PDB file of C-alpha atoms and ligand atoms in Angstrom:
ATOM      1  CA  MET A   1     -14.484   2.440 -10.176  1.00 93.00           C
ATOM      2  CA  GLU A   2     -14.421  -1.170 -10.684  1.00 95.00           C
ATOM      3  CA  ILE A   3     -10.639  -2.891  -9.968  1.00 98.00           C
ATOM      4  CA  PRO A   4      -8.880  -3.047 -12.337  1.00 98.00           C
ATOM      5  CA  PHE A   5      -7.604  -6.424 -11.706  1.00 98.00           C
ATOM      6  CA  SER A   6      -5.288  -7.650 -14.373  1.00 98.00           C
ATOM      7  CA  ARG A   7      -3.343  -4.667 -14.628  1.00 98.00           C
ATOM      8  CA  TRP A   8      -2.970  -4.419 -10.547  1.00 98.00           C
ATOM      9  CA  TYR A   9      -2.347  -8.265 -10.278  1.00 98.00           C
ATOM     10  CA  GLU A  10       0.593  -7.368 -12.545  1.00 98.00           C
ATOM     11  CA  ALA A  11       2.106  -4.203 -10.889  1.00 98.00           C
ATOM     12  CA  ILE A  12       1.642  -6.085  -7.106  1.00 98.00           C
ATOM     13  CA  TRP A  13       5.093  -8.241  -8.134  1.00 98.00           C
ATOM     14  CA  ILE A  14       6.957  -5.498 -10.141  1.00 96.00           C
ATOM     15  CA  ARG A  15       5.793  -2.431  -6.954  1.00 97.00           C
ATOM     16  CA  ARG A  16       8.803  -1.670  -4.849  1.00 96.00           C
ATOM     17  CA  SER A  17       9.241   1.121  -2.899  1.00 95.00           C
ATOM     18  CA  ARG A  18      11.554   3.898  -4.662  1.00 94.00           C
ATOM     19  CA  ARG A  19      12.937   6.944  -2.694  1.00 91.00           C
ATOM     20  CA  LEU A  20      15.097   8.509  -5.670  1.00 91.00           C
ATOM     21  CA  PHE A  21      13.708   9.959  -8.790  1.00 93.00           C
ATOM     22  CA  ASN A  22      14.681  11.953 -11.756  1.00 89.00           C
ATOM     23  CA  SER A  23      13.638  15.353 -12.215  1.00 78.00           C
ATOM     24  CA  ARG A  24      11.447  14.477 -15.150  1.00 90.00           C
ATOM     25  CA  LEU A  25       7.968  16.588 -14.724  1.00 92.00           C
ATOM     26  CA  ILE A  26       4.838  15.053 -14.921  1.00 94.00           C
ATOM     27  CA  ASP A  27       3.172  15.485 -17.701  1.00 93.00           C
ATOM     28  CA  SER A  28      -0.337  17.058 -18.193  1.00 94.00           C
ATOM     29  CA  ASN A  29      -1.860  13.685 -19.441  1.00 96.00           C
ATOM     30  CA  THR A  30      -0.102  11.556 -16.830  1.00 96.00           C
ATOM     31  CA  GLY A  31      -1.120  14.081 -13.868  1.00 97.00           C
ATOM     32  CA  GLU A  32      -4.630  13.724 -15.178  1.00 97.00           C
ATOM     33  CA  ARG A  33      -4.995  10.158 -15.150  1.00 97.00           C
ATOM     34  CA  LEU A  34      -3.367  10.128 -11.420  1.00 98.00           C
ATOM     35  CA  HIS A  35      -5.923  12.552 -10.464  1.00 97.00           C
ATOM     36  CA  ASN A  36      -8.887  10.517 -12.131  1.00 98.00           C
ATOM     37  CA  VAL A  37      -7.865   7.747 -10.158  1.00 98.00           C
ATOM     38  CA  CYS A  38      -7.420   9.599  -6.868  1.00 98.00           C
ATOM     39  CA  LYS A  39     -11.394  10.492  -7.283  1.00 97.00           C
ATOM     40  CA  GLU A  40     -12.933   7.646  -8.784  1.00 97.00           C
ATOM     41  CA  PHE A  41     -10.920   4.752  -6.398  1.00 98.00           C
ATOM     42  CA  ASN A  42     -12.986   5.503  -3.253  1.00 95.00           C
ATOM     43  CA  PRO A  43     -14.761   2.311  -2.158  1.00 96.00           C
ATOM     44  CA  PHE A  44     -15.204   3.467   1.100  1.00 96.00           C
ATOM     45  CA  SER A  45     -16.342   7.150   2.333  1.00 94.00           C
ATOM     46  CA  GLY A  46     -13.742   8.754   4.908  1.00 97.00           C
ATOM     47  CA  VAL A  47     -10.676   8.186   2.687  1.00 98.00           C
ATOM     48  CA  ARG A  48      -9.558  10.654   0.241  1.00 97.00           C
ATOM     49  CA  ALA A  49      -6.684  10.152  -1.788  1.00 98.00           C
ATOM     50  CA  VAL A  50      -5.337  13.644  -3.567  1.00 97.00           C
ATOM     51  CA  PHE A  51      -2.446  14.644  -6.196  1.00 96.00           C
ATOM     52  CA  VAL A  52      -0.405  17.205  -5.559  1.00 94.00           C
ATOM     53  CA  ASN A  53       1.576  17.962  -8.847  1.00 91.00           C
ATOM     54  CA  ARG A  54       4.512  20.154  -7.192  1.00 83.00           C
ATOM     55  CA  PRO A  55       7.764  19.043  -5.807  1.00 76.00           C
ATOM     56  CA  PRO A  56       7.744  18.109  -2.647  1.00 74.00           C
ATOM     57  CA  ASP A  57      11.356  17.517  -1.510  1.00 70.00           C
ATOM     58  CA  LYS A  58      10.589  19.408   2.382  1.00 79.00           C
ATOM     59  CA  VAL A  59       7.665  17.400   2.928  1.00 84.00           C
ATOM     60  CA  PHE A  60      10.204  14.024   3.582  1.00 81.00           C
ATOM     61  CA  LYS A  61      12.697  14.388   6.607  1.00 75.00           C
ATOM     62  CA  GLY A  62      16.021  12.877   6.486  1.00 66.00           C
ATOM     63  CA  ILE A  63      17.187   9.504   7.460  1.00 59.00           C
ATOM     64  CA  VAL A  64      14.649   7.595   9.541  1.00 56.00           C
ATOM     65  CA  LEU A  65      15.788   4.088  10.830  1.00 56.00           C
ATOM     66  CA  HIS A  66      17.805   3.000   7.936  1.00 57.00           C
ATOM     67  CA  TYR A  67      16.273   4.606   4.843  1.00 64.00           C
ATOM     68  CA  GLY A  68      17.561   7.578   3.435  1.00 67.00           C
ATOM     69  CA  LYS A  69      16.034  10.645   2.241  1.00 77.00           C
ATOM     70  CA  ILE A  70      13.501  10.770  -0.517  1.00 87.00           C
ATOM     71  CA  ARG A  71      14.444  12.961  -3.484  1.00 87.00           C
ATOM     72  CA  GLY A  72      13.294  14.584  -6.146  1.00 89.00           C
ATOM     73  CA  ALA A  73      10.162  13.251  -6.673  1.00 91.00           C
ATOM     74  CA  PRO A  74       8.043  16.099  -9.127  1.00 92.00           C
ATOM     75  CA  ALA A  75       4.990  15.238  -6.964  1.00 94.00           C
ATOM     76  CA  ILE A  76       3.213  13.306  -4.415  1.00 95.00           C
ATOM     77  CA  ILE A  77      -0.331  11.732  -3.579  1.00 97.00           C
ATOM     78  CA  ALA A  78      -1.745  12.563   0.155  1.00 96.00           C
ATOM     79  CA  PHE A  79      -3.634   9.426   1.845  1.00 98.00           C
ATOM     80  CA  ILE A  80      -6.166  11.249   4.029  1.00 97.00           C
ATOM     81  CA  GLY A  81      -8.628   9.814   6.403  1.00 98.00           C
ATOM     82  CA  ASP A  82     -11.338  10.941   8.739  1.00 98.00           C
ATOM     83  CA  MET A  83     -10.704   9.807  11.949  1.00 97.00           C
ATOM     84  CA  ASN A  84     -14.421   9.410  13.071  1.00 97.00           C
ATOM     85  CA  THR A  85     -14.927   6.248  10.372  1.00 98.00           C
ATOM     86  CA  PRO A  86     -14.512   3.157  12.002  1.00 97.00           C
ATOM     87  CA  HIS A  87     -11.749   1.138  10.562  1.00 97.00           C
ATOM     88  CA  ILE A  88     -10.297   3.803   8.996  1.00 98.00           C
ATOM     89  CA  HIS A  89      -6.634   2.813   9.075  1.00 97.00           C
ATOM     90  CA  GLU A  90      -7.548  -0.673   6.836  1.00 98.00           C
ATOM     91  CA  LYS A  91      -9.773   1.510   4.418  1.00 98.00           C
ATOM     92  CA  LEU A  92      -6.804   4.059   3.856  1.00 98.00           C
ATOM     93  CA  GLY A  93      -4.360   1.136   3.272  1.00 98.00           C
ATOM     94  CA  TYR A  94      -6.495  -0.765   0.655  1.00 98.00           C
ATOM     95  CA  VAL A  95      -7.579   2.483  -1.487  1.00 98.00           C
ATOM     96  CA  GLY A  96      -3.674   3.946  -1.178  1.00 98.00           C
ATOM     97  CA  GLU A  97      -2.441   0.303  -2.457  1.00 98.00           C
ATOM     98  CA  GLY A  98      -5.089   0.386  -5.558  1.00 98.00           C
ATOM     99  CA  ILE A  99      -3.734   4.140  -6.576  1.00 98.00           C
ATOM    100  CA  VAL A 100       0.097   3.044  -5.931  1.00 98.00           C
ATOM    101  CA  LEU A 101      -0.589  -0.250  -8.185  1.00 98.00           C
ATOM    102  CA  GLU A 102      -2.208   2.414 -10.985  1.00 98.00           C
ATOM    103  CA  ALA A 103       0.583   4.332 -10.309  1.00 98.00           C
ATOM    104  CA  THR A 104       2.827   1.108 -10.831  1.00 98.00           C
ATOM    105  CA  ALA A 105       1.219   0.504 -13.700  1.00 98.00           C
ATOM    106  CA  MET A 106       1.833   3.874 -15.429  1.00 97.00           C
ATOM    107  CA  ASN A 107       5.379   3.568 -14.927  1.00 96.00           C
ATOM    108  CA  LEU A 108       5.719   5.224 -11.690  1.00 97.00           C
ATOM    109  CA  GLY A 109       7.773   5.099  -8.991  1.00 97.00           C
ATOM    110  CA  THR A 110       6.183   5.232  -5.484  1.00 97.00           C
ATOM    111  CA  CYS A 111       7.082   4.610  -1.954  1.00 95.00           C
ATOM    112  CA  TRP A 112       4.568   4.533   0.860  1.00 96.00           C
ATOM    113  CA  VAL A 113       5.584   7.162   3.755  1.00 93.00           C
ATOM    114  CA  GLY A 114       4.227   6.770   7.094  1.00 91.00           C
ATOM    115  CA  VAL A 115       6.833   8.640   9.368  1.00 84.00           C
ATOM    116  CA  SER A 116       9.364  10.602   7.465  1.00 81.00           C
ATOM    117  CA  PHE A 117       7.116  13.687   6.177  1.00 86.00           C
ATOM    118  CA  ARG A 118       5.535  16.495   7.644  1.00 87.00           C
ATOM    119  CA  PRO A 119       2.026  16.787   7.081  1.00 88.00           C
ATOM    120  CA  GLU A 120       2.190  20.027   8.146  1.00 88.00           C
ATOM    121  CA  LEU A 121       3.668  21.380   5.035  1.00 88.00           C
ATOM    122  CA  ILE A 122       1.202  19.257   2.854  1.00 90.00           C
ATOM    123  CA  SER A 123      -1.603  20.948   4.621  1.00 87.00           C
ATOM    124  CA  SER A 124      -0.676  24.001   3.869  1.00 85.00           C
ATOM    125  CA  PHE A 125      -1.235  23.275   0.185  1.00 85.00           C
ATOM    126  CA  ILE A 126      -4.299  20.843   0.776  1.00 91.00           C
ATOM    127  CA  THR A 127      -7.744  22.068   2.703  1.00 93.00           C
ATOM    128  CA  ILE A 128      -7.584  19.256   5.743  1.00 95.00           C
ATOM    129  CA  LYS A 129     -11.357  19.403   7.281  1.00 95.00           C
ATOM    130  CA  LYS A 130     -11.671  19.136  11.131  1.00 94.00           C
ATOM    131  CA  ASN A 131     -11.780  15.383  11.684  1.00 97.00           C
ATOM    132  CA  GLU A 132      -9.162  14.165   9.135  1.00 97.00           C
ATOM    133  CA  LYS A 133      -5.304  13.595   9.227  1.00 96.00           C
ATOM    134  CA  ILE A 134      -2.862  12.754   6.790  1.00 96.00           C
ATOM    135  CA  LEU A 135      -2.296   8.968   7.416  1.00 96.00           C
ATOM    136  CA  ALA A 136       0.675   8.732   4.605  1.00 96.00           C
ATOM    137  CA  VAL A 137       1.550   9.977   1.920  1.00 95.00           C
ATOM    138  CA  THR A 138       3.560   9.059  -1.608  1.00 96.00           C
ATOM    139  CA  PRO A 139       6.447  10.679  -4.071  1.00 95.00           C
ATOM    140  CA  VAL A 140       5.176   9.726  -7.353  1.00 96.00           C
ATOM    141  CA  GLY A 141       7.398  10.152 -10.564  1.00 96.00           C
ATOM    142  CA  TYR A 142       9.832   8.844 -12.674  1.00 96.00           C
ATOM    143  CA  THR A 143      12.681   6.683 -11.866  1.00 94.00           C
ATOM    144  CA  ARG A 144      16.340   5.302 -13.069  1.00 83.00           C
ATOM    145  CA  GLU A 145      15.290   1.742 -14.353  1.00 81.00           C
ATOM    146  CA  LYS A 146      18.492   1.106 -12.938  1.00 85.00           C
ATOM    147  CA  TRP A 147      18.927   1.364  -9.278  1.00 87.00           C
ATOM    148  CA  SER A 148      21.885   3.251  -8.071  1.00 84.00           C
ATOM    149  CA  LEU A 149      24.437   1.918  -5.417  1.00 86.00           C
ATOM    150  CA  GLU A 150      23.012   4.817  -2.887  1.00 83.00           C
ATOM    151  CA  GLU A 151      19.135   3.507  -3.262  1.00 85.00           C
ATOM    152  CA  ARG A 152      20.801  -0.379  -2.920  1.00 87.00           C
ATOM    153  CA  ILE A 153      22.487   0.686   0.246  1.00 83.00           C
ATOM    154  CA  MET A 154      18.735   2.565   1.256  1.00 81.00           C
ATOM    155  CA  THR A 155      17.149  -0.893   0.842  1.00 84.00           C
ATOM    156  CA  GLY A 156      19.914  -2.639   2.262  1.00 83.00           C
ATOM    157  CA  PHE A 157      20.963  -4.460  -1.145  1.00 85.00           C
ATOM    158  CA  GLY A 158      17.570  -5.659  -1.217  1.00 84.00           C
ATOM    159  CA  ARG A 159      17.104  -6.856   2.517  1.00 85.00           C
ATOM    160  CA  THR A 160      13.834  -4.396   3.173  1.00 85.00           C
ATOM    161  CA  HIS A 161      11.795  -6.195   0.425  1.00 87.00           C
ATOM    162  CA  LYS A 162      12.446  -9.590   1.575  1.00 93.00           C
ATOM    163  CA  ARG A 163       9.394 -11.303   2.793  1.00 95.00           C
ATOM    164  CA  GLU A 164       8.471 -13.743   5.141  1.00 94.00           C
ATOM    165  CA  PRO A 165       7.814 -17.531   3.754  1.00 95.00           C
ATOM    166  CA  LEU A 166       4.118 -18.158   3.372  1.00 94.00           C
ATOM    167  CA  GLU A 167       3.783 -20.850   6.336  1.00 93.00           C
ATOM    168  CA  ASN A 168       5.052 -17.691   8.912  1.00 93.00           C
ATOM    169  CA  LEU A 169       1.861 -15.790   8.427  1.00 95.00           C
ATOM    170  CA  LEU A 170      -0.700 -18.484   8.205  1.00 93.00           C
ATOM    171  CA  ALA A 171      -2.630 -18.736  11.619  1.00 85.00           C
ATOM    172  CA  GLY A 172      -4.744 -21.449  10.809  1.00 71.00           C
ATOM    173  CA  GLY A 173      -6.092 -23.787   7.990  1.00 66.00           C
ATOM    174  CA  ARG A 174      -5.151 -26.469   6.097  1.00 75.00           C
ATOM    175  CA  GLU A 175      -3.792 -25.895   2.542  1.00 80.00           C
ATOM    176  CA  GLU A 176      -4.479 -29.397   1.302  1.00 79.00           C
ATOM    177  CA  SER A 177      -8.462 -28.342   1.735  1.00 84.00           C
ATOM    178  CA  TRP A 178      -8.437 -24.798   0.207  1.00 91.00           C
ATOM    179  CA  PRO A 179     -10.177 -23.823  -3.112  1.00 93.00           C
ATOM    180  CA  GLU A 180      -7.998 -22.791  -5.735  1.00 94.00           C
ATOM    181  CA  TRP A 181      -8.002 -18.942  -5.611  1.00 95.00           C
ATOM    182  CA  ILE A 182      -6.672 -18.903  -2.225  1.00 96.00           C
ATOM    183  CA  LYS A 183      -3.319 -19.623  -2.572  1.00 95.00           C
ATOM    184  CA  PRO A 184      -2.449 -16.529  -4.932  1.00 97.00           C
ATOM    185  CA  ALA A 185      -4.306 -14.593  -3.152  1.00 98.00           C
ATOM    186  CA  LEU A 186      -2.287 -15.204  -0.085  1.00 97.00           C
ATOM    187  CA  GLU A 187       0.794 -14.924  -1.992  1.00 97.00           C
ATOM    188  CA  ALA A 188      -0.344 -11.486  -3.207  1.00 98.00           C
ATOM    189  CA  ALA A 189      -0.861 -10.746   0.276  1.00 98.00           C
ATOM    190  CA  ARG A 190       2.457 -11.615   1.198  1.00 97.00           C
ATOM    191  CA  VAL A 191       4.897  -9.332  -1.036  1.00 98.00           C
ATOM    192  CA  ALA A 192       2.341  -6.642  -0.074  1.00 98.00           C
ATOM    193  CA  PRO A 193       4.339  -3.182   1.225  1.00 98.00           C
ATOM    194  CA  SER A 194       4.294  -2.744   5.168  1.00 97.00           C
ATOM    195  CA  ALA A 195       6.234   0.157   7.664  1.00 94.00           C
ATOM    196  CA  VAL A 196       9.925  -1.074   8.017  1.00 91.00           C
ATOM    197  CA  ASN A 197       8.620  -4.187   6.364  1.00 94.00           C
ATOM    198  CA  ARG A 198       7.221  -5.111   9.584  1.00 95.00           C
ATOM    199  CA  GLN A 199       4.684  -7.725   7.760  1.00 97.00           C
ATOM    200  CA  PRO A 200       2.500  -7.784  10.463  1.00 97.00           C
ATOM    201  CA  TRP A 201      -0.533  -9.919   8.667  1.00 97.00           C
ATOM    202  CA  ARG A 202      -1.945 -12.968   9.925  1.00 96.00           C
ATOM    203  CA  PHE A 203      -4.322 -15.073   7.822  1.00 96.00           C
ATOM    204  CA  THR A 204      -6.225 -17.654   8.335  1.00 95.00           C
ATOM    205  CA  VAL A 205      -8.262 -19.706   5.763  1.00 95.00           C
ATOM    206  CA  LYS A 206     -11.776 -21.364   6.246  1.00 91.00           C
ATOM    207  CA  SER A 207     -13.202 -23.287   3.648  1.00 84.00           C
ATOM    208  CA  ASP A 208     -13.733 -20.457   1.320  1.00 91.00           C
ATOM    209  CA  SER A 209     -12.821 -17.280   3.366  1.00 95.00           C
ATOM    210  CA  ILE A 210      -9.724 -15.715   4.510  1.00 96.00           C
ATOM    211  CA  THR A 211      -9.512 -13.741   7.279  1.00 97.00           C
ATOM    212  CA  VAL A 212      -6.709 -11.129   8.253  1.00 98.00           C
ATOM    213  CA  SER A 213      -5.848 -10.486  11.607  1.00 97.00           C
ATOM    214  CA  VAL A 214      -2.678  -8.696  13.048  1.00 95.00           C
ATOM    215  CA  ASN A 215       0.102 -10.314  14.742  1.00 91.00           C
ATOM    216  CA  ASN A 216      -0.081  -8.696  18.051  1.00 88.00           C
ATOM    217  CA  LEU A 217      -1.714  -5.145  18.758  1.00 82.00           C
ATOM    218  CA  ARG A 218       1.723  -3.427  19.374  1.00 86.00           C
ATOM    219  CA  ASP A 219       1.875  -0.547  16.624  1.00 80.00           C
ATOM    220  CA  THR A 220       5.469   0.644  16.090  1.00 78.00           C
ATOM    221  CA  LEU A 221       6.734   4.491  14.508  1.00 80.00           C
ATOM    222  CA  ASN A 222       2.843   5.494  15.028  1.00 85.00           C
ATOM    223  CA  ILE A 223       1.447   3.472  11.991  1.00 92.00           C
ATOM    224  CA  SER A 224      -1.240   1.777  12.658  1.00 95.00           C
ATOM    225  CA  LYS A 225      -0.865  -2.426  11.652  1.00 96.00           C
ATOM    226  CA  ARG A 226      -4.252  -2.313  10.476  1.00 97.00           C
ATOM    227  CA  LEU A 227      -3.212   0.284   7.399  1.00 98.00           C
ATOM    228  CA  ASP A 228      -0.380  -2.467   6.487  1.00 98.00           C
ATOM    229  CA  CYS A 229      -3.362  -4.956   6.451  1.00 98.00           C
ATOM    230  CA  GLY A 230      -5.323  -2.569   4.732  1.00 98.00           C
ATOM    231  CA  ILE A 231      -2.821  -2.634   2.116  1.00 98.00           C
ATOM    232  CA  ALA A 232      -2.653  -6.636   2.073  1.00 98.00           C
ATOM    233  CA  MET A 233      -6.615  -6.726   1.799  1.00 98.00           C
ATOM    234  CA  LEU A 234      -6.403  -4.978  -1.526  1.00 98.00           C
ATOM    235  CA  HIS A 235      -3.864  -7.438  -2.911  1.00 98.00           C
ATOM    236  CA  ILE A 236      -5.870 -10.550  -1.804  1.00 98.00           C
ATOM    237  CA  GLU A 237      -9.166  -9.034  -3.599  1.00 98.00           C
ATOM    238  CA  VAL A 238      -7.306  -8.314  -6.671  1.00 98.00           C
ATOM    239  CA  ALA A 239      -5.643 -11.730  -6.798  1.00 98.00           C
ATOM    240  CA  SER A 240      -8.733 -13.434  -6.338  1.00 98.00           C
ATOM    241  CA  LEU A 241     -10.554 -11.382  -8.930  1.00 98.00           C
ATOM    242  CA  GLN A 242      -7.761 -12.343 -11.372  1.00 98.00           C
ATOM    243  CA  SER A 243      -8.394 -16.307 -10.346  1.00 96.00           C
ATOM    244  CA  GLY A 244     -12.183 -14.947 -11.348  1.00 96.00           C
ATOM    245  CA  MET A 245     -13.557 -15.538  -7.789  1.00 95.00           C
ATOM    246  CA  ASN A 246     -15.398 -12.731  -6.507  1.00 95.00           C
ATOM    247  CA  GLY A 247     -15.520 -11.759  -3.167  1.00 96.00           C
ATOM    248  CA  ALA A 248     -16.681  -8.931  -0.050  1.00 97.00           C
ATOM    249  CA  TRP A 249     -14.793  -7.876   2.702  1.00 98.00           C
ATOM    250  CA  GLU A 250     -16.622  -7.732   6.300  1.00 98.00           C
ATOM    251  CA  PHE A 251     -14.936  -5.705   8.813  1.00 98.00           C
ATOM    252  CA  LEU A 252     -14.047  -7.175  12.446  1.00 97.00           C
ATOM    253  CA  ASP A 253     -12.895  -6.387  15.454  1.00 94.00           C
ATOM    254  CA  SER A 254      -9.174  -6.169  17.050  1.00 93.00           C
ATOM    255  CA  PRO A 255      -6.923  -8.580  16.557  1.00 93.00           C
ATOM    256  CA  HIS A 256      -8.780  -9.357  13.705  1.00 96.00           C
ATOM    257  CA  VAL A 257      -9.030  -7.380  10.733  1.00 98.00           C
ATOM    258  CA  ALA A 258     -11.374  -8.338   8.207  1.00 98.00           C
ATOM    259  CA  ARG A 259     -12.673 -11.320   6.301  1.00 98.00           C
ATOM    260  CA  PHE A 260     -12.641 -11.689   2.722  1.00 98.00           C
ATOM    261  CA  SER A 261     -15.652 -14.588   1.927  1.00 96.00           C
ATOM    262  CA  SER A 262     -16.540 -15.584  -1.867  1.00 90.00           C
ATOM    263  CA  VAL A 263     -19.623 -14.493  -3.425  1.00 89.00           C
ATOM    264  CA  ARG A 264     -21.270 -17.288  -5.802  1.00 72.00           C
TER     265      ARG A 264
HETATM  266  C1  LIG B 301       2.275   2.155   5.883  1.00 63.99           C
HETATM  267  C2  LIG B 301       3.826   2.453   5.332  1.00 63.99           C
HETATM  268  C3  LIG B 301       4.480   3.675   6.012  1.00 63.99           C
HETATM  269  C4  LIG B 301       5.855   3.583   5.324  1.00 63.99           C
HETATM  270  N1  LIG B 301       6.610   4.378   6.128  1.00 63.99           N
HETATM  271  C5  LIG B 301       7.771   4.787   5.363  1.00 63.99           C
HETATM  272  C6  LIG B 301       8.868   6.085   5.918  1.00 63.99           C
HETATM  273  O1  LIG B 301       8.479   7.109   6.382  1.00 63.99           O
HETATM  274  N2  LIG B 301      10.092   5.707   5.186  1.00 63.99           N
HETATM  275  C7  LIG B 301      10.424   5.166   4.478  1.00 63.99           C
HETATM  276  O2  LIG B 301      11.418   5.401   3.393  1.00 63.99           O
HETATM  277  N3  LIG B 301       9.565   4.395   3.520  1.00 63.99           N
HETATM  278  C8  LIG B 301       8.468   3.473   4.054  1.00 63.99           C
HETATM  279  N4  LIG B 301       7.918   2.606   3.733  1.00 63.99           N
HETATM  280  C9  LIG B 301       8.129   1.926   3.147  1.00 63.99           C
HETATM  281  C10 LIG B 301       8.404   0.329   3.489  1.00 63.99           C
HETATM  282  O3  LIG B 301       9.708   0.295   4.290  1.00 63.99           O
HETATM  283  C11 LIG B 301       8.634  -0.409   2.632  1.00 63.99           C
HETATM  284  O4  LIG B 301       7.667  -0.793   2.381  1.00 63.99           O
HETATM  285  C12 LIG B 301       9.245  -2.123   2.871  1.00 63.99           C
HETATM  286  O5  LIG B 301      10.198  -2.149   3.169  1.00 63.99           O
HETATM  287  C13 LIG B 301       8.919  -2.818   2.126  1.00 63.99           C
HETATM  288  O6  LIG B 301       9.660  -2.889   1.347  1.00 63.99           O
HETATM  289  P1  LIG B 301       9.061  -2.820  -1.011  1.00 63.99           P
HETATM  290  O7  LIG B 301       8.371  -1.771  -0.680  1.00 63.99           O
HETATM  291  O8  LIG B 301      10.348  -2.405  -1.635  1.00 63.99           O
HETATM  292  O9  LIG B 301       8.556  -4.210  -0.901  1.00 63.99           O
HETATM  293  C14 LIG B 301       6.539   2.292   4.343  1.00 63.99           C
HETATM  294  C15 LIG B 301       5.690   1.744   4.110  1.00 63.99           C
HETATM  295  C16 LIG B 301       4.450   1.502   4.620  1.00 63.99           C
HETATM  296  C17 LIG B 301       3.052   0.282   3.859  1.00 63.99           C
END
């Protein structure tokens, strides 16, 4: 599947993690579209996303850190990685975020969940192969347009959505010499979601490329920072396509994650 970049670019700016859902069920048309995007957006082998159209409340655990429990979602999408595949975390972040952006474009609420869920419950309705692991999940469903007080409290009145200024995320490269596509791509990466909003990505710009690295090698909450970086990678690519620039990814060894270079 080609990246529907205009649609996903727009979704990048409106996506927020949503944790309270209304009880409206996902109709069969919408369910089929979600199922199709899970099946068709598969740029890397070793990653799969499975749409499960059944109420998952018990899948989500209670309060983790300051977050409240996710409630009322009619369905979930599970992100499953084959743990023998190289660079599995970054690949899974990239693929999962494509699906999250498509759901956002369809007016559905989502929230990446890497900690506060019970994989054993999900594997009671999806077959998980020997080398596979459910690395994350998102609830998916309809939310209130206006945020309730409870949801605002859950997000620290927007604190969990605040991002670092771009200059704090740059590991190298002077802005004056950047080609035009670079700044919008970095701005899109900056607003990517990450576990506990840790924003672990650092960017190095060199002539016509962006290298994504992690800020340090300490993972927190048992979630790889490389997964967050995979999410930011998708945002970089979507924004570049929106600027008319085609690029390609090359995966790199730690502490680097991947380099995106223009393909002329
Ligand atoms: C990999 C990953 C794991 C996450 N795990 C959880 C989680 O277990 N529980 C939760 O409530 N939110 C979780 N989040 C949501 C983040 O807290 C949220 O994305 C971040 O605070 C930024 O806020 P925003 O998504 O509204 O922009 C996770 C996000 C990512 C990317």
